[in-house]
Coordinates of C-alpha atoms in Angstrom, one line a residue:
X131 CA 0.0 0.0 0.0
X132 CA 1.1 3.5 -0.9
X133 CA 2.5 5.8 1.9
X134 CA 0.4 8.4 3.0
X135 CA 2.0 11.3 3.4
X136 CA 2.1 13.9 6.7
X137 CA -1.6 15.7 7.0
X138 CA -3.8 13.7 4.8
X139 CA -6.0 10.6 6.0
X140 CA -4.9 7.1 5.9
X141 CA -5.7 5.8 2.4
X142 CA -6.3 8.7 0.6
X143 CA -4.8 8.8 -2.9
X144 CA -2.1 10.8 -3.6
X145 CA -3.7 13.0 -5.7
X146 CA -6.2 13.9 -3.2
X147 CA -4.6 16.5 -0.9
X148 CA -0.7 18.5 -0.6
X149 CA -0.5 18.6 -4.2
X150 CA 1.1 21.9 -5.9
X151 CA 0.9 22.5 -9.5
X152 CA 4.8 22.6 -10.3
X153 CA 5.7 25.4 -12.8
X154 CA 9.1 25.9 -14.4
X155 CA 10.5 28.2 -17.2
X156 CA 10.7 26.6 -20.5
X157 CA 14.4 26.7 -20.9
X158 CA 14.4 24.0 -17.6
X159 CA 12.4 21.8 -19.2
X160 CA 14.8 18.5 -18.2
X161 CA 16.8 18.4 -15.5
X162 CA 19.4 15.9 -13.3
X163 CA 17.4 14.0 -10.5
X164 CA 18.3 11.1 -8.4
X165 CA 15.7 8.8 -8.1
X166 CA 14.8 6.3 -4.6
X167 CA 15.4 2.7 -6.2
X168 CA 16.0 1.2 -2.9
X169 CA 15.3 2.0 0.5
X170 CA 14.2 -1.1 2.9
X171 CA 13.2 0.7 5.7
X172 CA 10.9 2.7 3.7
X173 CA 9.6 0.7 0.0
X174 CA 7.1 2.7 -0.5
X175 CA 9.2 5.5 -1.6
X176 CA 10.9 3.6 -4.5
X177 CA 10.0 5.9 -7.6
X178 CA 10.4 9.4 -5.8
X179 CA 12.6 11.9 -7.2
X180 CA 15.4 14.9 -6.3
X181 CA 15.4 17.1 -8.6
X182 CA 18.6 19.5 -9.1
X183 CA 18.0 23.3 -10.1
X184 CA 21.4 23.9 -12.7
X185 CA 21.8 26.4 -10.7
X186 CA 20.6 25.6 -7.2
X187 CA 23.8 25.4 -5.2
X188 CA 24.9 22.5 -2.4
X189 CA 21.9 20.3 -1.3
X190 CA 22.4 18.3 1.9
X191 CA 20.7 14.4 1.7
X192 CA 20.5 13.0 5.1
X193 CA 17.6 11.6 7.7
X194 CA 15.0 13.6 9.1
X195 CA 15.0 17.5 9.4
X196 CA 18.1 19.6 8.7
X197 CA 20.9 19.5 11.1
X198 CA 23.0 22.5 10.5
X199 CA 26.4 23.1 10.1
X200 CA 27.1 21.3 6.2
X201 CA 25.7 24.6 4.8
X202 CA 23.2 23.9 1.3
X203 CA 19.7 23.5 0.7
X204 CA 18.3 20.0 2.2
X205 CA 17.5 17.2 -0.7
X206 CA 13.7 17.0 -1.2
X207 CA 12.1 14.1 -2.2
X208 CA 9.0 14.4 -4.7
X209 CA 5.9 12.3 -6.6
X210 CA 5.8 13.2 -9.8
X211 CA 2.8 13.4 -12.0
X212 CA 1.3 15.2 -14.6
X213 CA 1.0 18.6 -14.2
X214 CA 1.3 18.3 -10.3
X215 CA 4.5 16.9 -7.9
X216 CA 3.8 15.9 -4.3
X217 CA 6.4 17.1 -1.9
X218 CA 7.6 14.0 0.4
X219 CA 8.5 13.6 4.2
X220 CA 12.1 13.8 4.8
X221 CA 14.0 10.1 4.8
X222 CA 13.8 8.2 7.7
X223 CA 16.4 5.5 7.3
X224 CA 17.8 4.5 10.4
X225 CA 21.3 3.8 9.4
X226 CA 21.7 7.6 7.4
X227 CA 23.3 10.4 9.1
X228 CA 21.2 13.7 9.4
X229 CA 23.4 15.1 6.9
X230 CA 24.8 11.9 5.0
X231 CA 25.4 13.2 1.6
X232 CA 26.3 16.4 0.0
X233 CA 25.7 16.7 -3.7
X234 CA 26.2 19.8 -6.1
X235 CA 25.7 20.2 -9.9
X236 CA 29.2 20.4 -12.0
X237 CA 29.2 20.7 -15.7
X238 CA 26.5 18.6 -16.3
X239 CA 27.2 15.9 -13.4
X240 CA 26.4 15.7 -9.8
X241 CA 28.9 15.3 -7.8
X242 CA 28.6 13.6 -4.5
X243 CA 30.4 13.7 -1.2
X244 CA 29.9 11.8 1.8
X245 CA 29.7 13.5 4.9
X246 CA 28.0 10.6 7.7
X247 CA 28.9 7.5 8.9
X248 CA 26.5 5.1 6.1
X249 CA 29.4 4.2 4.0
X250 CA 29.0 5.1 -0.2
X251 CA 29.1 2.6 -3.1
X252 CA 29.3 3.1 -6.6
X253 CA 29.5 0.2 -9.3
X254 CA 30.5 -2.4 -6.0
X255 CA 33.7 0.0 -5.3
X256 CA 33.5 2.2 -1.8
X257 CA 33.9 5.8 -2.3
X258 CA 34.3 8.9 -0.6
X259 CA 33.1 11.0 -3.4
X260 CA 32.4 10.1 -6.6
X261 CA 30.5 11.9 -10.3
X262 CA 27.3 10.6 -11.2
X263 CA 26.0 10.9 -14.5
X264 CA 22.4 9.6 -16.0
X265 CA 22.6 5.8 -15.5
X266 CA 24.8 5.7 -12.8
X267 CA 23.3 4.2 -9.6
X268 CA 24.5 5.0 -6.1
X269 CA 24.2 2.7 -3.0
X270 CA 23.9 3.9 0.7
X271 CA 24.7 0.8 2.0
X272 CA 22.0 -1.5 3.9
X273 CA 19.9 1.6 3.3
X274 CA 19.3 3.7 -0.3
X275 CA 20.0 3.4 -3.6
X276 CA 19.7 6.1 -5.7
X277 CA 19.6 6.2 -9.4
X278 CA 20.5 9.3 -11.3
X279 CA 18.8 10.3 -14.5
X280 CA 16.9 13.0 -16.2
X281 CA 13.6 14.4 -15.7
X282 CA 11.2 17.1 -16.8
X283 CA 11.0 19.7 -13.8
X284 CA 7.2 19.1 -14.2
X285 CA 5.6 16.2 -16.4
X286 CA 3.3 18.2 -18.8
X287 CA -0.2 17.6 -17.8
X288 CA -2.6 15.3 -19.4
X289 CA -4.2 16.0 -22.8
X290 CA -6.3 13.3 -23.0
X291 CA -6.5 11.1 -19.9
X292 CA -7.4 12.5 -16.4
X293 CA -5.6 11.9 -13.5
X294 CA -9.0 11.1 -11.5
X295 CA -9.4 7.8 -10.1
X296 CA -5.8 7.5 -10.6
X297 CA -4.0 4.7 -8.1
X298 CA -1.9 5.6 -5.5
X299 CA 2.0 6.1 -6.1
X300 CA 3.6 3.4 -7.7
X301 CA 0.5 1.2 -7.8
X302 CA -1.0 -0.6 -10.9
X303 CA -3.5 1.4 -12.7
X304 CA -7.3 0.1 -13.3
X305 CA -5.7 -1.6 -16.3
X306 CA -2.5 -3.0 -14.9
X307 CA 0.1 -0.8 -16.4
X308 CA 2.5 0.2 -13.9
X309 CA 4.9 3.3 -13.8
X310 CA 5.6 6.9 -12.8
X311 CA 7.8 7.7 -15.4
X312 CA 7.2 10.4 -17.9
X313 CA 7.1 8.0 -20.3
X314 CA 4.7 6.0 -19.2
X315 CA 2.5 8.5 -18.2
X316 CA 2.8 9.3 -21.8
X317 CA 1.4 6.1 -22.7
X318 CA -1.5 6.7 -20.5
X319 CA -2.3 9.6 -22.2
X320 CA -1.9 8.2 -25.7
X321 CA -4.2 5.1 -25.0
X322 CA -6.6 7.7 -24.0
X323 CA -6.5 9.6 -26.8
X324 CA -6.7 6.0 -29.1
X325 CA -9.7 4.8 -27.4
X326 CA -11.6 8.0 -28.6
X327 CA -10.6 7.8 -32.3
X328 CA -13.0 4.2 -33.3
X329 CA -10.2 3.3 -36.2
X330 CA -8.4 0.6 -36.7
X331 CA -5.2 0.6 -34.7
X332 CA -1.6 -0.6 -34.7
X333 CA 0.4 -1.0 -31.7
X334 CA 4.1 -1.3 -32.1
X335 CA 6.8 -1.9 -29.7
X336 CA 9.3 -4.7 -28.5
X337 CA 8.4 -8.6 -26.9
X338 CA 6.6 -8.4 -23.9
X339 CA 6.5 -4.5 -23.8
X340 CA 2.8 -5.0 -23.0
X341 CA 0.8 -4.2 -25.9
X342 CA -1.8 -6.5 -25.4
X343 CA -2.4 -4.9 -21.9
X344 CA -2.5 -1.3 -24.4
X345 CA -4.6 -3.2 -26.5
X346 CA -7.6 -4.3 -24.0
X347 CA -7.0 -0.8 -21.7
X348 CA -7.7 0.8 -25.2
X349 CA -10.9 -1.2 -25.6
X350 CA -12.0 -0.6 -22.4
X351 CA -11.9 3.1 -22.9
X352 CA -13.4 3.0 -25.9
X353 CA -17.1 3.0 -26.7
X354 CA -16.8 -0.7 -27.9
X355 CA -16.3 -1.4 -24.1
X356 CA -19.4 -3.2 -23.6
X357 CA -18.6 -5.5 -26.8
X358 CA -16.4 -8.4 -26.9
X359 CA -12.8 -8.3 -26.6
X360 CA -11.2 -10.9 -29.2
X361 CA -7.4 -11.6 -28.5
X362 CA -5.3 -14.6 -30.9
X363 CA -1.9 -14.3 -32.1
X364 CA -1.6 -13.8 -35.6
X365 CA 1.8 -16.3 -35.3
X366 CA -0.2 -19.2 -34.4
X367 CA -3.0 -19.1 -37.4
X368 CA -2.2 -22.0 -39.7
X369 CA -1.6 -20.6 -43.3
X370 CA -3.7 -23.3 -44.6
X371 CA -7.0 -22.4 -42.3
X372 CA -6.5 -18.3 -41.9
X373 CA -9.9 -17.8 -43.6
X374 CA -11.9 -20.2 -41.2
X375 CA -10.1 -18.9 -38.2
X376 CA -10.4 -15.2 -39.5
X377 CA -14.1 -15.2 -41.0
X378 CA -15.9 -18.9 -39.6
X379 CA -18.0 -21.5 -41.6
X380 CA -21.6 -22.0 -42.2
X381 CA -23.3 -25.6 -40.8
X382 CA -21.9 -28.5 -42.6
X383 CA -19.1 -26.8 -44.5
X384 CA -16.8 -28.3 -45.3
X385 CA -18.2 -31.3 -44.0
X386 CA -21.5 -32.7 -43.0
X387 CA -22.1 -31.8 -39.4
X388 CA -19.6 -29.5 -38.6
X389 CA -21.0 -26.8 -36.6
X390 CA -21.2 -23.1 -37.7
X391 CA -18.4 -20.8 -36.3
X392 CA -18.3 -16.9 -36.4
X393 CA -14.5 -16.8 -36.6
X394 CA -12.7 -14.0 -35.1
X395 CA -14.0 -11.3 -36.9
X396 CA -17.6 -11.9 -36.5
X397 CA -17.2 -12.9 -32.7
X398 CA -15.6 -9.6 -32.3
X399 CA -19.0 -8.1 -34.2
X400 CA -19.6 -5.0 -31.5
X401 CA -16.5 -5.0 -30.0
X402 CA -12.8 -5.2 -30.6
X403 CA -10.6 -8.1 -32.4
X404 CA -6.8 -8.0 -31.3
X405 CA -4.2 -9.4 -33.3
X406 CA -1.1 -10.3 -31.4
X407 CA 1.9 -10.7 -33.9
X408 CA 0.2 -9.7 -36.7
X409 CA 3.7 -8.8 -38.4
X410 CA 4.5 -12.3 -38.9
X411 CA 1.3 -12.9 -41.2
X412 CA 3.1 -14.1 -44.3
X413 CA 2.0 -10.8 -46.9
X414 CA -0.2 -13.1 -49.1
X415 CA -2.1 -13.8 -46.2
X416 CA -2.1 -10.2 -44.7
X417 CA -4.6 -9.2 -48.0
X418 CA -7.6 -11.5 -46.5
X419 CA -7.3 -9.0 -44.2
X420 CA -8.4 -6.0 -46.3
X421 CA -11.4 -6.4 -47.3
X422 CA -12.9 -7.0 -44.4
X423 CA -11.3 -3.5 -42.8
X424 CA -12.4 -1.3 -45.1
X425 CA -15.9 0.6 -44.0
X426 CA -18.9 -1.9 -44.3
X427 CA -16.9 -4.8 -42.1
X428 CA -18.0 -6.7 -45.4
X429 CA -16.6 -10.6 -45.6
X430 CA -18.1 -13.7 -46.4
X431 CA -17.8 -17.4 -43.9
X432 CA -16.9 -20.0 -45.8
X433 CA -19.8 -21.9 -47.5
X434 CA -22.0 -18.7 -47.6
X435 CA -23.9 -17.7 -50.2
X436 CA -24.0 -14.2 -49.2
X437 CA -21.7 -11.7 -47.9
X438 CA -22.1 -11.0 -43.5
X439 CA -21.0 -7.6 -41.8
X440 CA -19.3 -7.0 -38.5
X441 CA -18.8 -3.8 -36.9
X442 CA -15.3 -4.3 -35.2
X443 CA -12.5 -2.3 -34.5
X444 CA -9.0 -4.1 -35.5
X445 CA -6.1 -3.8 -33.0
X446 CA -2.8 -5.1 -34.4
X447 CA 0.2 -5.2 -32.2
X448 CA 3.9 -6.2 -33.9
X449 CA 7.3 -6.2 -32.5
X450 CA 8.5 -5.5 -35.9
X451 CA 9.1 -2.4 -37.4
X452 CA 5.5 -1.0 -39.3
X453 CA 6.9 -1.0 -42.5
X454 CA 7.3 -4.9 -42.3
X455 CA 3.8 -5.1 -43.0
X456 CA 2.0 -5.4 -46.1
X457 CA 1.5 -2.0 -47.4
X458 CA -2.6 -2.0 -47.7
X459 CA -3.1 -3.8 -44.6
X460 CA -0.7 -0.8 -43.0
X461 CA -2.6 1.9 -44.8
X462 CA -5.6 0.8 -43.3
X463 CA -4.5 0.3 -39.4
X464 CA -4.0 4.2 -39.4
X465 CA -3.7 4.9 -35.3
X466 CA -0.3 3.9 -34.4
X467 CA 0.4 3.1 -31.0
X468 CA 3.8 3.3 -29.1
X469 CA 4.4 1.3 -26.6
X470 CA 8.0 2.0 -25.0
X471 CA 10.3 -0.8 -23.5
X472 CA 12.6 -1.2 -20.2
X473 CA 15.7 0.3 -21.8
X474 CA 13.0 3.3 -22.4
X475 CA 11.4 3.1 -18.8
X476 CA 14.0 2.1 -16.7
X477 CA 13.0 4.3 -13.8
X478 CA 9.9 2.0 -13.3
X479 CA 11.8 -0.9 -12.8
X480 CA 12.1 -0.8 -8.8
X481 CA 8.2 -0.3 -9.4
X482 CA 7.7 -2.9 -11.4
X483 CA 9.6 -5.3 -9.5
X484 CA 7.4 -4.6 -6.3
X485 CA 4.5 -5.5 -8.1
X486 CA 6.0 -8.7 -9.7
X487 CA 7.1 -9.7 -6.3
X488 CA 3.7 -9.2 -4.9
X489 CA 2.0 -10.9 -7.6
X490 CA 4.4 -13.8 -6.6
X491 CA 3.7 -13.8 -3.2
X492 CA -0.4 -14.1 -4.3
X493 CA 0.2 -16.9 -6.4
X494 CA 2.9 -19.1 -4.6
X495 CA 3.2 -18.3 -1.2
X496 CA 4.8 -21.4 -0.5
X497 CA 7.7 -20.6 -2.1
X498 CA 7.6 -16.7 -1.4
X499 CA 7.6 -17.1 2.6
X500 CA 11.3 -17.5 3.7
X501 CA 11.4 -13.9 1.8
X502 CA 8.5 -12.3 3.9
X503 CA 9.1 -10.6 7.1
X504 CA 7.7 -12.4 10.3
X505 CA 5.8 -9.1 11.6
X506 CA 3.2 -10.0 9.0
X507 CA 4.3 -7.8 6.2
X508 CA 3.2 -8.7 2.8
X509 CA 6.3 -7.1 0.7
X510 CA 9.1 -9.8 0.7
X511 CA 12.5 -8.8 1.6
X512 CA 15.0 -7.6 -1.1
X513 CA 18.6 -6.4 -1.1
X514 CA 20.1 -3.7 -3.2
X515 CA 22.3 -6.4 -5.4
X516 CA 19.0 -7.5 -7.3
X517 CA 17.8 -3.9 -8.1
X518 CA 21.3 -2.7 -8.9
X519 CA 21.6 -5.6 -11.3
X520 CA 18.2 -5.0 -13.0
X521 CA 19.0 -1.2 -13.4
X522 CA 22.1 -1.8 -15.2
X523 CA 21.2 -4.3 -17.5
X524 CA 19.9 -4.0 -20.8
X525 CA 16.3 -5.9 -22.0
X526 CA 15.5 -7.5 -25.1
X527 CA 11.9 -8.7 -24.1
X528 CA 10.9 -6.5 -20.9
X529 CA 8.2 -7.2 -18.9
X530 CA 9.1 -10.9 -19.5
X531 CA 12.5 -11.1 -19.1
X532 CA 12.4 -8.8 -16.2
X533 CA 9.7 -11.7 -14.6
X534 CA 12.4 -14.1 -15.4
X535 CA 15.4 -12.5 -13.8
X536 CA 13.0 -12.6 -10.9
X537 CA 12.4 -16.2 -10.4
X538 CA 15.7 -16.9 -10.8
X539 CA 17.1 -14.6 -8.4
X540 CA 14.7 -16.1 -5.5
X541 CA 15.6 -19.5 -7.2
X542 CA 19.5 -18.8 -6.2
X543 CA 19.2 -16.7 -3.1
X544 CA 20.5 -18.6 0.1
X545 CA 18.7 -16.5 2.9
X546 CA 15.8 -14.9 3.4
X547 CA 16.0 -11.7 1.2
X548 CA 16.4 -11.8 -2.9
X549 CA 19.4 -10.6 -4.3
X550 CA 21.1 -11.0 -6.9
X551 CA 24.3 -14.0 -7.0
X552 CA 25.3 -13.6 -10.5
X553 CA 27.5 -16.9 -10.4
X554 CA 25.2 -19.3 -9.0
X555 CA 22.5 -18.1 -11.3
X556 CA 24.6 -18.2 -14.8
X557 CA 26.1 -22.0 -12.8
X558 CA 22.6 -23.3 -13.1
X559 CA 20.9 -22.7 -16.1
X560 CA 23.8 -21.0 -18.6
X561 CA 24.4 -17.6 -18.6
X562 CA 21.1 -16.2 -17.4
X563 CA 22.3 -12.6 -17.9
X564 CA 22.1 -13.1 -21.6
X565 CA 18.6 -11.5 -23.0
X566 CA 16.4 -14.2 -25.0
X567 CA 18.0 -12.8 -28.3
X568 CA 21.2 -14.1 -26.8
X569 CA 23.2 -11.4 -26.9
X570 CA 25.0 -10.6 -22.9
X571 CA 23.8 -7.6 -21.2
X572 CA 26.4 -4.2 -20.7
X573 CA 27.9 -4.7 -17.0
X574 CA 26.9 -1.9 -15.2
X575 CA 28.8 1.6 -16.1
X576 CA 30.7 3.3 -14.0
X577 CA 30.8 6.8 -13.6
X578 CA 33.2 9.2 -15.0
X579 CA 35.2 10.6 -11.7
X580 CA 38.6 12.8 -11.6
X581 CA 41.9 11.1 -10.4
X582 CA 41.3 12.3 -6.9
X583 CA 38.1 10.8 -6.1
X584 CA 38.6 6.8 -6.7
X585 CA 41.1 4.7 -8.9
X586 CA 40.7 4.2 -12.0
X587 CA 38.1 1.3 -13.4
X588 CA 39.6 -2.2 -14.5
X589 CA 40.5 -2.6 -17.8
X590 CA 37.5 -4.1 -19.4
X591 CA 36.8 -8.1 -20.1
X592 CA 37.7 -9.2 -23.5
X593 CA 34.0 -10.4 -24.1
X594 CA 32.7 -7.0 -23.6
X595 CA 32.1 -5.2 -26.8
X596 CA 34.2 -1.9 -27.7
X597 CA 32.9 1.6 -27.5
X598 CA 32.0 2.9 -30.8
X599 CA 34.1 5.3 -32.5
X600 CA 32.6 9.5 -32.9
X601 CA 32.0 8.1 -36.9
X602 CA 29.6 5.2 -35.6
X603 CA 28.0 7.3 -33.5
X604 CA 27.4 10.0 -36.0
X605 CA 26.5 7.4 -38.4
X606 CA 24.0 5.7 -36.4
X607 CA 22.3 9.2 -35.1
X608 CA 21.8 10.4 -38.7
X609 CA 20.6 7.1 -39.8
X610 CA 17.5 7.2 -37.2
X611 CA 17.3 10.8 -38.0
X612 CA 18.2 11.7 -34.5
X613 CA 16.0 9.5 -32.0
X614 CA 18.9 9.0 -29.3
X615 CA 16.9 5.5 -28.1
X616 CA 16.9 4.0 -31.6
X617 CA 20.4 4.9 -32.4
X618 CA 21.3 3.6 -29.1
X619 CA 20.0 0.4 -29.3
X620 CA 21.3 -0.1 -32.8
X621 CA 24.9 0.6 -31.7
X622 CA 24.6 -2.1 -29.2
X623 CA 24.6 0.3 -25.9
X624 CA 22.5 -0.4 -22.8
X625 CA 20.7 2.8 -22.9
X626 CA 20.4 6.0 -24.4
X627 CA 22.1 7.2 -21.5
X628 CA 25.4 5.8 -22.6
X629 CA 25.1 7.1 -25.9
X630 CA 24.5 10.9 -24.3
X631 CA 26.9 10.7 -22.7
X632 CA 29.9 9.4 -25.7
X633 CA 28.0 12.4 -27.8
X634 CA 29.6 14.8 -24.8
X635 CA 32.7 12.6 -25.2
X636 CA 33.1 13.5 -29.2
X637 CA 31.3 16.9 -28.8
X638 CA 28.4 15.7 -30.6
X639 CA 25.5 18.0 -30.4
X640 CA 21.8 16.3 -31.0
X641 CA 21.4 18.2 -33.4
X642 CA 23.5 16.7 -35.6
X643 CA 21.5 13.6 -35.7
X644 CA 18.7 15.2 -37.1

């Protein structure tokens, strides 16, 4: 259950009461922030964000209210949402110093000092003080772990969703999507705005992204909500019987007594027909398909005599790019839907992990209860090697690879908290860091820090893959016309992250991309 914060009733939502519209020049539209992966003595927070002013001076992170004597602005902790942020109690941590931390922006970087006893971690390596750029986690240890990235000062409010009867922080929505990110709530808003336009849709994004969960929160929006909601994968549809399966039979075709069957399309008569996969319909088959979308619903069952109708709204979903599909069947799907992936969302993870876990506990307890506190509380114990791990790693099909790194970490874990014992995992079952694609994750980067603040990093494994050069990078930014995330992921990078930061390595504006 969410926190409730100081001054409003137990179990109100958090959009109920102490929220402040946030307003922000235009020129501060993104900033540096460290977001609350980790913190055991206080889960609820995970998903709460610092934000850093550029030019906002020393801020002091510690427990409780300001001490004195560190001089600098105290940290403060917020819930971000569209077009309002929450302001959040100061930490309560035990094992953090009243003034633990002291962090200041520096050409683009925070840079972090330690000033109380909770020793500081970055990358496995104790430091004193260290430089933290976007993607660069720092662990408080046995108490916070912080991940640094970039946010919007303010998440621009909601076009076409509303934020009423919207879950508390961190919590599934109505439809199951989970996340606090900008991007996410993005998504929210776009499956909004989709469920209002009654055209035939195409949702696009990587394996196990979601987009079937897009795909029936979509339909329940939707004035088709009280109609059917049709779901097959398009993968499994025998080339051979894509015309039964798509448009049914009439009574005794092809043979004597065989029963009449709507097929998809007219059970989805009403109400909405989602077709998982659709990108691997072979072309030739993707043109049954037409007909049938264009106004009128018109098609015929096989063994009719006369053509049927059905009024139903087509949702495709493909993890391919759009032009893979046949170019009529693409002209007609003309809603596009974007669902983005972990590598694109990675500030939900610690969410999404909590609700994973939870979801765990519901369905085995058995094997969930060495992990669960004995005071009766329902969130199973979890130490900061599994989240720093799932942070840091790259994801070639989400959700359900993210599900999978789960089950293996409890599988592996010796006492009664899940972490994350790299060896013992890839010693049972091959090297379970590798993504489903086979191709081995990016160990987690390091920040960049000057010769004074820790030694310089190990020379890297021969297995990992070399940085690419200013020209492949220049390359691969004007090939996809500037989108930092696609370029990133075609270069072979964990994140976009990475990639920002090489462009300030080579002096490579954005701009050039595009």
């Amino acid at each position: 259950m969410a926190r409730t914060p100081p001054g409003m009733p137990e179990g109100s939502s958090t959009l109920d009461a102490g929220s402040v519209s946030a307003a922000l020049p235009a020129e501060r539209a993104e900033v540096l922030a460290l977001m609350i992966a980790w913190a055991p003595a206080e889960p609820d927070r995970a998903g709460e964000v610092a934000l850093f002013e550029p030019e906002g001076g020393a801020r002091i992170l510690g427990r409780g209210e300001p001490a004195g004597g560190a001089g600098g602005e105290r940290v403060v902790f917020v819930r971000q949402r569209p077009g309002a942020q929450e302001r959040t109690a100061p930490l309560a941590s035990p094992g953090l110093s009243r003034e633990q931390l002291r962090l200041r922006l520096e050409h683009g970087a925070l840079r972090v000092q330690r000033l109380g006893k909770c020793p500081m971690e970055v990358g496995g390596e104790g430091v004193e003080s260290c430089v933290l750029e976007p993607g660069d986690a720092l662990l408080l240890r046995g108490q916070l772990l912080l991940l640094c990235t970039r946010r919007p000062w303010a998440i621009e409010p909601l076009r076409s969703a509303s934020l009423a009867g919207a879950p508390p922080f961190g919590a599934a929505d109505r439809f199951g999507i989970v996340g606090e990110s900008p991007a996410v709530w993005r998504l929210r808003d776009r499956i909004a705005w989709t469920a209002s336009v009654d055209e035939h849709t195409l949702v696009l994004g990587g394996s196990g992204s979601g987009k079937e969960l897009c795909a029936r929160a979509v339909h329940a929006l939707s004035a088709r909500a009280k109609g059917p909601f049709i779901a097959r994968s398009a993968a499994t549809i025998p080339e051979s019987l894509i015309d039964a399966e798509l448009f049914g039979n009439v009574k005794g075709y092809p043979n004597p007594g065989m029963p009449e069957r709507p097929g998809l399309v007219g059970a989805a008569s009403g109400g909405t027909l989602f077709l998982d996969e659709i990108g691997e319909l072979p072309q030739e088959l993707q043109a049954n398909l037409l007909r049938v979308l264009d106004e009128g619903g018109e098609y015929h069952a096989l063994g009719a005599s006369s053509a049927r109708r059905s009024s139903f709204r087509l949702i495709g979903a493909t993890n391919r790019d759009a032009s893979a599909l046949k170019h009529d069947l693409g002209a007609r799907l003309v809603v596009r839907l974007e669902v983005p992936g972990l590598d694109e969302r990675r500030e939900d993870i610690p969410l999404l992990v909590r609700h994973l876990l939870a979801r765990a506990v519901e369905k085995s307890p058995e094997a969930m209860r060495r992990f669960l506190p004995t005071d009766g509380a329902a969130e199973p114990r979890v130490k900061a090697s599994l989240l720093s791990h799932l942070l840091a790693r790259r994801y070639a099909t989400n959700i359900r690879e993210l599900t999978a790194l789960l089950w293996q970490a409890m599988s592996a874990s010796e006492g009664d908290a899940i972490e994350w014992r790299g060896d013992a995992i890839e010693g049972r079952g091959g090297r379970a860091a590798r993504s489903e694609g086979g191709a081995a994750p990016a160990p987690p980067s390091a920040p960049e820090v000057n010769a004074e603040d820790r030694t310089p990093p190990a020379e890297p494994s021969p297995l990992e893959a070399p940085e690419p050069s200013a020209e492949e990078v220049r390359a691969s930014l004007e090939r996809h016309r500037g989108n930092v995330t696609r370029a990133a992921q075609a270069l072979g990078l964990s994140s976009r992250y990475v990639l920002y930061r090489l462009m300030k390595r080579y002096g490579i504006g954005s701009e050039e991309g595009g």
